[in-house]
Short mmCIF file of C-alpha atoms in Angstrom, two decimals:
data_model
loop_
_atom_site.label_atom_id
_atom_site.label_comp_id
_atom_site.label_asym_id
_atom_site.label_seq_id
_atom_site.Cartn_x
_atom_site.Cartn_y
_atom_site.Cartn_z
CA MET A 1 37.34 -4.44 -26.78
CA LYS A 2 39.71 -6.45 -28.93
CA ASN A 3 42.09 -7.49 -26.15
CA LYS A 4 40.49 -7.63 -22.72
CA PHE A 5 42.17 -8.98 -19.65
CA PHE A 6 39.87 -10.87 -17.37
CA LYS A 7 39.76 -12.59 -14.03
CA VAL A 8 38.85 -16.18 -13.62
CA ALA A 9 37.77 -18.00 -10.50
CA LEU A 10 37.87 -21.24 -8.52
CA ALA A 11 37.88 -24.46 -10.56
CA MET A 12 35.19 -27.10 -10.09
CA LEU A 13 35.80 -30.65 -8.82
CA LEU A 14 35.59 -33.20 -11.64
CA GLY A 15 34.77 -36.55 -10.01
CA LEU A 16 36.63 -38.46 -7.31
CA ALA A 17 39.55 -39.27 -9.61
CA MET A 18 40.05 -35.66 -10.68
CA VAL A 19 40.14 -33.58 -7.51
CA PHE A 20 42.14 -30.44 -7.98
CA SER A 21 41.89 -26.71 -7.48
CA ALA A 22 42.61 -23.99 -9.97
CA THR A 23 42.73 -20.27 -10.04
CA LEU A 24 42.54 -18.31 -13.27
CA CYS A 25 43.37 -14.63 -13.29
CA ALA A 26 44.06 -11.65 -15.48
CA ALA A 27 47.46 -10.50 -16.67
CA SER A 28 47.78 -8.12 -13.75
CA CYS A 29 47.43 -10.90 -11.14
CA LYS A 30 50.50 -11.69 -9.02
CA LYS A 31 50.35 -15.39 -9.89
CA GLU A 32 50.75 -14.61 -13.57
CA GLU A 33 53.83 -12.55 -12.80
CA THR A 34 55.54 -15.72 -11.54
CA LEU A 35 55.09 -17.54 -14.84
CA PRO A 36 58.16 -18.16 -16.99
CA PRO A 37 58.40 -16.21 -20.27
CA PHE A 38 55.81 -17.14 -22.86
CA ASP A 39 56.92 -19.30 -25.77
CA GLU A 40 55.74 -17.26 -28.75
CA ASN A 41 58.02 -18.64 -31.45
CA ASN A 42 56.27 -21.91 -32.20
CA GLU A 43 54.75 -22.06 -35.68
CA SER A 44 51.43 -23.12 -34.17
CA TYR A 45 51.10 -19.64 -32.67
CA THR A 46 50.72 -18.00 -36.06
CA GLU A 47 47.47 -17.46 -37.93
CA SER A 48 46.18 -19.85 -40.53
CA THR A 49 44.42 -18.26 -43.49
CA GLU A 50 41.75 -20.96 -43.62
CA ARG A 51 38.05 -20.10 -43.49
CA ILE A 52 36.42 -20.73 -40.10
CA ASN A 53 32.74 -20.86 -39.12
CA ASN A 54 32.18 -19.25 -35.74
CA PRO A 55 28.97 -18.00 -34.10
CA ASP A 56 27.52 -14.51 -34.64
CA GLN A 57 29.73 -13.31 -37.49
CA GLY A 58 30.82 -13.66 -41.08
CA PHE A 59 29.06 -13.53 -44.44
CA TYR A 60 25.40 -14.27 -43.84
CA ARG A 61 22.74 -15.66 -46.15
CA PRO A 62 19.29 -14.05 -46.13
CA LEU A 63 16.40 -16.41 -45.39
CA TYR A 64 12.86 -15.27 -46.19
CA VAL A 65 10.30 -16.35 -43.57
CA ARG A 66 6.56 -15.80 -43.86
CA LEU A 67 4.33 -15.79 -40.79
CA THR A 68 0.63 -16.38 -41.34
CA GLU A 69 -2.32 -17.24 -39.12
CA ASN A 70 -1.43 -20.91 -39.53
CA GLY A 71 2.29 -20.84 -38.81
CA ALA A 72 5.64 -20.08 -40.43
CA SER A 73 6.95 -21.07 -43.84
CA PHE A 74 10.58 -21.03 -44.98
CA ASN A 75 12.97 -23.14 -47.01
CA GLN A 76 14.49 -25.48 -44.42
CA SER A 77 16.95 -26.93 -46.95
CA PHE A 78 18.49 -23.47 -47.09
CA ILE A 79 20.10 -24.13 -43.71
CA SER A 80 23.42 -25.84 -44.43
CA ASP A 81 26.63 -26.88 -42.71
CA PHE A 82 28.59 -24.36 -44.79
CA THR A 83 26.78 -21.26 -43.53
CA GLN A 84 26.89 -20.25 -39.87
CA LEU A 85 25.01 -16.94 -39.91
CA TYR A 86 21.55 -16.26 -41.37
CA HIS A 87 19.57 -13.08 -41.82
CA LEU A 88 15.93 -13.92 -41.09
CA ARG A 89 13.68 -11.59 -43.09
CA ILE A 90 10.38 -12.24 -41.38
CA ASP A 91 7.26 -11.16 -43.24
CA ILE A 92 4.40 -10.33 -40.84
CA SER A 93 2.22 -8.61 -43.45
CA ALA A 94 -0.60 -11.05 -42.63
CA PHE A 95 -1.14 -9.03 -39.45
CA SER A 96 -1.59 -5.63 -41.10
CA ALA A 97 -4.66 -4.54 -43.06
CA ASN A 98 -2.55 -2.08 -45.06
CA ALA A 99 -0.58 -5.04 -46.36
CA GLY A 100 -3.66 -7.05 -47.26
CA GLY A 101 -3.93 -8.91 -43.96
CA ALA A 102 -5.79 -7.94 -40.79
CA ASP A 103 -4.91 -5.58 -37.95
CA LYS A 104 -4.71 -8.13 -35.18
CA PRO A 105 -2.24 -9.85 -32.85
CA ILE A 106 0.20 -12.39 -34.26
CA THR A 107 -1.44 -15.78 -33.79
CA ASP A 108 -0.08 -18.47 -31.48
CA ALA A 109 0.47 -20.69 -34.52
CA ALA A 110 2.66 -18.06 -36.15
CA LEU A 111 4.65 -17.50 -32.97
CA ASP A 112 5.08 -21.24 -32.56
CA GLY A 113 6.34 -21.41 -36.13
CA LEU A 114 8.87 -18.68 -35.39
CA GLY A 115 9.98 -20.55 -32.28
CA ASN A 116 10.37 -23.76 -34.27
CA LEU A 117 12.59 -22.00 -36.78
CA LEU A 118 14.82 -20.52 -34.09
CA ASN A 119 14.94 -23.87 -32.35
CA THR A 120 16.04 -25.52 -35.61
CA LEU A 121 18.92 -23.06 -35.82
CA TYR A 122 19.70 -23.53 -32.13
CA ALA A 123 19.81 -27.33 -32.48
CA ARG A 124 22.35 -26.93 -35.29
CA GLU A 125 24.35 -24.28 -33.40
CA LYS A 126 23.61 -21.64 -36.03
CA SER A 127 23.29 -17.87 -35.54
CA ALA A 128 20.66 -15.45 -36.80
CA ILE A 129 20.14 -11.74 -37.31
CA VAL A 130 16.39 -11.15 -37.07
CA ARG A 131 14.30 -8.51 -38.83
CA PHE A 132 10.50 -8.24 -38.97
CA ALA A 133 8.67 -6.23 -41.63
CA TYR A 134 5.16 -5.66 -42.99
CA ASP A 135 6.53 -5.42 -46.55
CA LYS A 136 4.66 -8.32 -48.13
CA GLY A 137 7.09 -10.64 -49.84
CA TYR A 138 9.94 -8.25 -49.01
CA GLU A 139 9.38 -6.67 -52.41
CA GLY A 140 9.88 -3.01 -51.52
CA HIS A 141 6.39 -1.82 -50.49
CA LYS A 142 5.88 1.26 -48.30
CA ASP A 143 3.06 2.29 -45.95
CA TYR A 144 2.13 -1.32 -45.20
CA GLU A 145 2.41 -0.87 -41.42
CA PRO A 146 -0.67 -1.39 -39.20
CA PRO A 147 -1.87 1.19 -36.64
CA PHE A 148 0.97 2.00 -34.27
CA ASP A 149 -0.60 0.37 -31.21
CA VAL A 150 -0.91 -2.88 -33.18
CA LEU A 151 2.74 -2.63 -34.22
CA LEU A 152 3.86 -2.13 -30.62
CA ASN A 153 1.85 -5.14 -29.51
CA HIS A 154 3.50 -7.23 -32.24
CA ILE A 155 6.91 -6.28 -30.78
CA ALA A 156 5.91 -7.59 -27.37
CA GLN A 157 4.71 -10.82 -28.95
CA PHE A 158 7.74 -11.68 -31.08
CA ALA A 159 10.17 -10.46 -28.40
CA ALA A 160 8.87 -13.15 -26.04
CA VAL A 161 9.94 -15.76 -28.60
CA VAL A 162 13.29 -14.17 -29.48
CA ASN A 163 14.24 -13.94 -25.80
CA LYS A 164 14.20 -17.74 -25.53
CA PHE A 165 17.22 -18.05 -27.87
CA PRO A 166 20.07 -15.89 -26.53
CA LEU A 167 22.78 -18.12 -28.02
CA THR A 168 21.15 -18.14 -31.46
CA VAL A 169 20.02 -14.55 -32.01
CA THR A 170 22.97 -12.32 -32.86
CA ALA A 171 20.91 -9.13 -33.07
CA VAL A 172 17.41 -7.84 -33.77
CA GLU A 173 17.30 -5.23 -36.51
CA ALA A 174 14.49 -2.84 -35.62
CA GLY A 175 13.01 -3.02 -39.11
CA LEU A 176 9.18 -3.04 -39.19
CA ILE A 177 8.90 0.29 -41.00
CA GLY A 178 9.21 0.88 -44.73
CA PRO A 179 10.33 -1.18 -47.74
CA TRP A 180 12.30 -4.27 -46.69
CA GLY A 181 12.02 -3.04 -43.10
CA GLU A 182 14.82 -0.56 -43.77
CA MET A 183 13.11 2.23 -41.80
CA HIS A 184 12.61 4.78 -44.58
CA SER A 185 10.01 5.96 -47.14
CA SER A 186 6.82 5.08 -45.20
CA LYS A 187 4.63 7.73 -43.52
CA ILE A 188 5.76 6.68 -40.07
CA ALA A 189 9.47 6.62 -40.93
CA ASN A 190 10.22 9.53 -38.61
CA LYS A 191 11.37 10.04 -35.04
CA ASN A 192 7.83 10.45 -33.69
CA TYR A 193 7.32 6.75 -34.36
CA ILE A 194 10.84 5.32 -34.56
CA THR A 195 11.88 6.59 -31.11
CA PRO A 196 8.98 5.02 -29.16
CA MET A 197 9.29 1.89 -31.29
CA THR A 198 12.97 1.69 -30.35
CA GLU A 199 12.09 2.10 -26.68
CA LYS A 200 9.58 -0.73 -26.97
CA LEU A 201 12.16 -2.98 -28.62
CA LEU A 202 14.81 -2.26 -25.99
CA THR A 203 12.27 -2.83 -23.23
CA GLU A 204 10.85 -6.09 -24.55
CA ILE A 205 14.00 -7.69 -26.02
CA ASN A 206 16.57 -8.69 -23.43
CA ALA A 207 18.45 -11.46 -25.21
CA ALA A 208 20.04 -9.49 -28.04
CA PRO A 209 21.20 -6.05 -29.20
CA VAL A 210 18.72 -3.86 -31.08
CA LEU A 211 19.93 -2.22 -34.30
CA VAL A 212 18.30 0.78 -35.99
CA ARG A 213 19.10 2.05 -39.45
CA THR A 214 21.10 5.26 -38.83
CA PRO A 215 23.09 7.03 -36.10
CA GLN A 216 20.49 9.82 -36.22
CA MET A 217 17.90 7.36 -34.92
CA ILE A 218 20.15 6.73 -31.92
CA TYR A 219 20.59 10.48 -31.40
CA ASP A 220 16.81 10.89 -31.49
CA TYR A 221 16.40 8.11 -28.94
CA LEU A 222 18.99 9.75 -26.66
CA GLY A 223 17.27 13.12 -27.08
CA ILE A 224 20.42 14.84 -28.30
CA SER A 225 21.23 16.92 -31.33
CA VAL A 226 23.78 16.02 -33.96
CA LYS A 227 26.28 18.49 -32.52
CA ASP A 228 26.04 16.81 -29.11
CA ALA A 229 26.99 13.38 -30.45
CA PRO A 230 30.77 13.67 -29.89
CA GLU A 231 30.18 14.27 -26.18
CA ALA A 232 27.52 11.60 -25.70
CA LYS A 233 28.36 8.98 -23.10
CA ILE A 234 26.31 5.79 -22.77
CA SER A 235 26.89 3.67 -19.68
CA GLU A 236 26.40 -0.08 -19.40
CA GLU A 237 23.33 0.57 -17.23
CA ASP A 238 21.55 2.50 -20.00
CA LYS A 239 19.17 0.72 -22.34
CA ALA A 240 20.90 2.54 -25.17
CA TYR A 241 24.08 0.57 -24.43
CA ARG A 242 22.41 -2.22 -26.45
CA LEU A 243 21.47 0.10 -29.33
CA GLY A 244 23.49 0.00 -32.55
CA ILE A 245 22.85 0.28 -36.28
CA PHE A 246 22.62 -1.94 -39.34
CA ASN A 247 24.01 -0.41 -42.51
CA ASP A 248 22.34 -1.54 -45.72
CA GLY A 249 24.01 1.24 -47.69
CA TYR A 250 27.50 0.21 -46.63
CA LEU A 251 30.35 1.79 -48.60
CA GLY A 252 27.97 2.95 -51.31
CA SER A 253 28.73 6.67 -51.07
CA GLU A 254 30.28 9.22 -48.74
CA THR A 255 27.08 9.10 -46.66
CA ASP A 256 26.48 5.38 -47.24
CA LEU A 257 23.29 6.30 -49.10
CA GLY A 258 22.01 8.54 -46.30
CA THR A 259 23.19 6.43 -43.38
CA TYR A 260 25.53 9.20 -42.21
CA SER A 261 25.07 12.95 -42.17
CA ASP A 262 28.74 13.50 -41.28
CA ARG A 263 30.70 10.30 -41.84
CA PRO A 264 33.76 10.98 -39.61
CA ARG A 265 31.67 12.31 -36.72
CA ASP A 266 29.03 9.58 -36.94
CA ILE A 267 31.66 6.86 -37.10
CA GLU A 268 33.44 8.26 -34.05
CA PHE A 269 30.15 8.08 -32.16
CA LEU A 270 29.37 4.58 -33.40
CA CYS A 271 32.76 3.25 -32.29
CA GLY A 272 31.58 3.63 -28.72
CA GLN A 273 28.73 1.25 -29.50
CA THR A 274 30.37 -1.16 -31.92
CA ASP A 275 33.14 -1.93 -29.45
CA HIS A 276 30.55 -4.15 -27.71
CA LEU A 277 27.75 -4.53 -30.29
CA PRO A 278 27.63 -6.19 -33.72
CA PHE A 279 27.80 -3.97 -36.80
CA GLY A 280 27.15 -4.98 -40.38
CA GLY A 281 24.80 -4.87 -43.34
CA GLU A 282 25.07 -4.90 -47.12
CA VAL A 283 27.74 -3.50 -49.44
CA VAL A 284 26.19 -1.63 -52.37
CA ILE A 285 26.88 0.37 -55.55
CA PRO A 286 29.41 -1.72 -57.52
CA ASN A 287 31.23 1.31 -58.95
CA SER A 288 31.89 2.89 -55.57
CA SER A 289 35.59 3.16 -54.75
CA LEU A 290 34.93 3.08 -51.00
CA HIS A 291 34.94 -0.71 -51.00
CA ASP A 292 38.26 -1.02 -52.84
CA ILE A 293 40.38 -3.37 -50.71
CA ASP A 294 43.19 -0.82 -50.27
CA LYS A 295 40.69 1.72 -48.88
CA CYS A 296 38.02 -0.08 -46.87
CA THR A 297 39.77 -2.20 -44.26
CA ALA A 298 40.90 0.61 -41.94
CA GLU A 299 37.29 1.66 -41.41
CA MET A 300 36.22 -1.98 -41.08
CA PHE A 301 38.60 -2.33 -38.17
CA LYS A 302 37.52 0.97 -36.69
CA LEU A 303 33.82 0.11 -36.81
CA ASN A 304 34.38 -3.48 -35.67
CA LEU A 305 32.62 -4.96 -38.70
CA SER A 306 30.85 -8.20 -37.76
CA TYR A 307 28.84 -9.40 -40.76
CA LEU A 308 27.86 -8.75 -44.39
CA ASN A 309 25.36 -10.17 -46.86
CA ILE A 310 27.06 -12.70 -49.16
CA GLU A 311 24.38 -12.16 -51.82
CA TRP A 312 24.14 -8.37 -52.04
CA ASN A 313 25.63 -6.67 -53.77
CA ASN A 314 26.85 -9.69 -55.69
CA LEU A 315 28.90 -7.49 -58.03
CA VAL A 316 30.82 -6.04 -55.08
CA ILE A 317 31.42 -9.56 -53.79
CA GLU A 318 32.78 -10.55 -57.22
CA LYS A 319 34.96 -7.45 -57.20
CA TRP A 320 36.52 -8.64 -53.93
CA LYS A 321 36.96 -12.16 -55.28
CA ASN A 322 38.85 -10.74 -58.26
CA SER A 323 41.01 -8.32 -56.27
CA ALA A 324 44.17 -9.16 -54.34
CA TYR A 325 45.28 -8.19 -50.86
CA THR A 326 48.77 -6.67 -51.23
CA GLU A 327 51.33 -4.63 -49.31
CA ALA A 328 49.37 -1.53 -50.29
CA CYS A 329 46.37 -2.84 -48.33
CA GLY A 330 48.04 -3.52 -44.99
CA ASP A 331 50.67 -5.49 -43.11
CA ASP A 332 48.98 -8.91 -42.86
CA ALA A 333 51.77 -10.59 -44.83
CA ALA A 334 50.19 -14.07 -44.69
CA TYR A 335 47.41 -12.73 -46.93
CA TYR A 336 49.60 -11.13 -49.60
CA GLY A 337 48.45 -12.50 -52.93
CA LYS A 338 45.22 -13.89 -51.57
CA THR A 339 41.90 -12.41 -52.63
CA ALA A 340 40.31 -9.41 -50.97
CA PHE A 341 37.30 -11.63 -50.36
CA THR A 342 39.40 -14.14 -48.38
CA TYR A 343 40.87 -11.36 -46.27
CA ILE A 344 37.51 -9.74 -45.53
CA GLU A 345 35.78 -13.07 -44.87
CA ASN A 346 38.49 -14.06 -42.40
CA ARG A 347 38.38 -10.71 -40.63
CA LEU A 348 34.61 -10.31 -40.25
CA GLY A 349 33.82 -10.38 -36.54
CA TYR A 350 36.35 -11.82 -34.10
CA ARG A 351 39.19 -14.16 -35.08
CA PHE A 352 41.13 -15.52 -32.14
CA VAL A 353 44.68 -16.82 -32.32
CA ALA A 354 46.67 -18.33 -29.45
CA THR A 355 49.97 -16.44 -29.63
CA GLY A 356 51.97 -18.03 -26.82
CA CYS A 357 52.03 -20.44 -23.92
CA SER A 358 53.87 -20.53 -20.60
CA VAL A 359 54.28 -23.57 -18.34
CA GLU A 360 55.70 -23.80 -14.83
CA ASN A 361 55.91 -27.36 -13.57
CA SER A 362 56.86 -27.31 -9.89
CA ASP A 363 54.83 -28.20 -6.80
CA THR A 364 51.76 -27.21 -8.77
CA LEU A 365 51.19 -26.89 -12.51
CA LYS A 366 50.80 -23.37 -13.87
CA VAL A 367 49.74 -22.83 -17.46
CA GLY A 368 49.32 -19.48 -19.19
CA VAL A 369 47.92 -18.83 -22.67
CA LYS A 370 48.03 -15.58 -24.61
CA VAL A 371 45.10 -14.98 -26.97
CA LYS A 372 44.84 -12.25 -29.60
CA ASN A 373 41.85 -11.11 -31.64
CA LEU A 374 42.82 -10.44 -35.27
CA GLY A 375 39.30 -9.79 -36.55
CA PHE A 376 37.61 -6.56 -37.50
CA GLY A 377 34.98 -7.13 -34.85
CA ASN A 378 34.58 -7.86 -31.20
CA PHE A 379 33.40 -10.69 -29.06
CA ASN A 380 29.80 -9.53 -28.55
CA LYS A 381 28.66 -12.38 -26.34
CA ILE A 382 30.28 -13.51 -23.15
CA LYS A 383 31.24 -17.18 -23.33
CA LYS A 384 32.30 -19.80 -20.84
CA CYS A 385 35.91 -20.93 -20.82
CA LYS A 386 37.86 -23.94 -19.58
CA LEU A 387 41.21 -25.65 -20.01
CA LEU A 388 41.27 -29.38 -20.75
CA PHE A 389 44.21 -31.68 -19.95
CA VAL A 390 44.13 -34.58 -22.41
CA LYS A 391 46.16 -37.80 -22.36
CA ASP A 392 45.82 -40.65 -24.85
CA GLY A 393 42.73 -39.00 -26.33
CA ALA A 394 40.85 -38.79 -23.02
CA VAL A 395 40.21 -35.75 -20.83
CA ALA A 396 42.05 -36.35 -17.54
CA ALA A 397 41.09 -33.04 -15.94
CA GLN A 398 39.58 -29.68 -16.71
CA VAL A 399 39.73 -26.23 -15.20
CA GLN A 400 36.49 -24.27 -15.42
CA ALA A 401 37.18 -20.56 -15.80
CA GLN A 402 35.07 -17.48 -15.41
CA ASP A 403 33.36 -15.99 -18.43
CA PHE A 404 35.52 -15.25 -21.46
CA ASN A 405 35.24 -11.71 -22.81
CA GLY A 406 37.67 -12.02 -25.68
CA GLY A 407 41.43 -11.93 -25.97
CA GLY A 408 44.06 -11.16 -23.35
CA GLN A 409 45.74 -13.74 -21.17
CA ILE A 410 44.42 -16.86 -19.50
CA SER A 411 46.33 -18.58 -16.70
CA ALA A 412 45.56 -21.55 -14.48
CA GLU A 413 47.14 -23.28 -11.52
CA THR A 414 46.21 -26.80 -10.53
CA GLN A 415 47.38 -29.59 -8.25
CA LYS A 416 49.08 -32.39 -10.17
CA ASN A 417 46.85 -35.20 -8.99
CA PHE A 418 45.32 -36.33 -12.25
CA GLY A 419 48.15 -38.54 -13.46
CA SER A 420 51.62 -38.31 -14.94
CA GLY A 421 53.12 -38.27 -18.40
CA GLU A 422 52.52 -36.01 -21.38
CA PHE A 423 49.27 -34.03 -21.54
CA GLU A 424 47.91 -31.92 -24.38
CA VAL A 425 46.33 -28.72 -23.11
CA TYR A 426 43.20 -27.46 -24.89
CA LEU A 427 41.33 -24.19 -24.47
CA CYS A 428 37.56 -24.46 -24.86
CA VAL A 429 35.45 -21.31 -25.29
CA TYR A 430 31.75 -22.11 -25.55
CA GLY A 431 28.17 -20.99 -24.96
CA GLU A 432 26.74 -23.86 -22.95
CA GLU A 433 27.03 -27.54 -22.13
CA ARG A 434 24.62 -29.67 -24.12
CA GLY A 435 24.46 -33.38 -23.45
CA GLY A 436 27.78 -33.16 -21.66
CA LYS A 437 29.48 -31.46 -24.62
CA PRO A 438 30.20 -27.79 -25.37
CA ALA A 439 27.84 -26.04 -27.79
CA TYR A 440 28.38 -22.80 -29.72
CA ALA A 441 32.14 -23.27 -29.25
CA ILE A 442 34.77 -20.96 -30.72
CA GLN A 443 37.43 -22.27 -33.10
CA PHE A 444 40.77 -20.48 -33.07
CA ALA A 445 42.56 -19.58 -36.29
CA ASN A 446 45.83 -21.34 -35.48
CA GLU A 447 46.95 -24.13 -37.82
CA ASN A 448 45.80 -27.63 -36.84
CA VAL A 449 44.69 -26.83 -33.28
CA TRP A 450 40.96 -27.54 -33.46
CA ASP A 451 39.55 -30.79 -32.10
CA GLY A 452 36.01 -31.20 -33.39
CA ASP A 453 35.10 -33.81 -30.80
CA LEU A 454 36.33 -31.80 -27.82
CA LYS A 455 35.27 -28.53 -29.48
CA ALA A 456 38.46 -27.04 -28.13
CA ASN A 457 41.78 -25.62 -29.33
CA LYS A 458 45.13 -27.22 -28.55
CA VAL A 459 47.40 -24.55 -27.07
CA CYS A 460 50.43 -26.47 -25.71
CA THR A 461 51.79 -29.73 -24.27
CA VAL A 462 52.93 -30.30 -20.69
CA VAL A 463 54.80 -33.18 -19.06
CA ILE A 464 54.01 -34.10 -15.46
#
């Protein structure tokens, strides 16, 4: 959900010189009710329109990867500081006789090569959408799949590697079947194969969502008819809770080139999945009016759009770069006159802004921060969260919070035993500690709040 309140727990002790206790809680907690009114008028609590790289979202670049008996090959120079998200198009045709290879398990060398690639991305704090296919060279071949039992065994093999990189892998697109792994055209591109393949993927992959090509494939997996979709309820305990779609016909036609059979109904169903799963794909058909900037953003918000291909369709991307966001497009006044591309790029996925801060400085120090998500998408991965109290460039104390689910209100109470004077308060949202520093941290979209060394966002200043 875009604005979730959440509870946070007991703070950790930070060395002998920084002994304090802290309690973080949700907006409904009694302690938060005692906070003074939030200061929401400071200019720093408005959104910047600058581009930000954050994990698991944005315009991705496709990266072709070939697995062979001897390992994995890909263009390592393709991985750059500029791009955060990559779409790994992994060619496993070497392990299918129909594609000119051999019907056999993926070799250890190939799996090691895949692991090395994901580890390279992990070391650089990059994110990846992963798709495997038997389409040799990703050139549009059909019927290249091996016998189905071989295919299912391949899933178990590559899933074991993918599961080692939960911070890196944004989603696994089911792929495998048909040209480009887009799950159409081949002889086995039907529910008799796609449904058990989906079950295998959901069973074997536990570190990432699984995305199929159409809502109908989800209906088939659930064992429901199209007319039952509006009433379908998927609980967090169901495997299908992790099942979404990738849309490589996005905004190309009323059906998105066959993605939808009934667009309004299918989208209503998908909203129940995309409120916690990534959703994205490729925009297509340059002359389609569905991707006009004054028409497309409402649905982008509704479907919680997370990512798009920066390279396809390049003519649609150019259309956005040469169109302006105006009053006719929406009420984001800071973007009036800027390009449609800038607006869409900045809205893909989540985009957090601190919108206010409250401080009560009495026997204890109470700090509250309001956070709003302005992006199309949601926060699909739970992150860790902490507040840092910084004086003269050094962290004097920190409050470790419970997991951050995205947006809402954060509050903390601590004893004032870590010094006196003026302290800058930073909010750090991150995936893990690595070498004593946060990794996969989230940058807020406020102006001049990000500290690249701390990997945290300045939210206010307090005087003790």
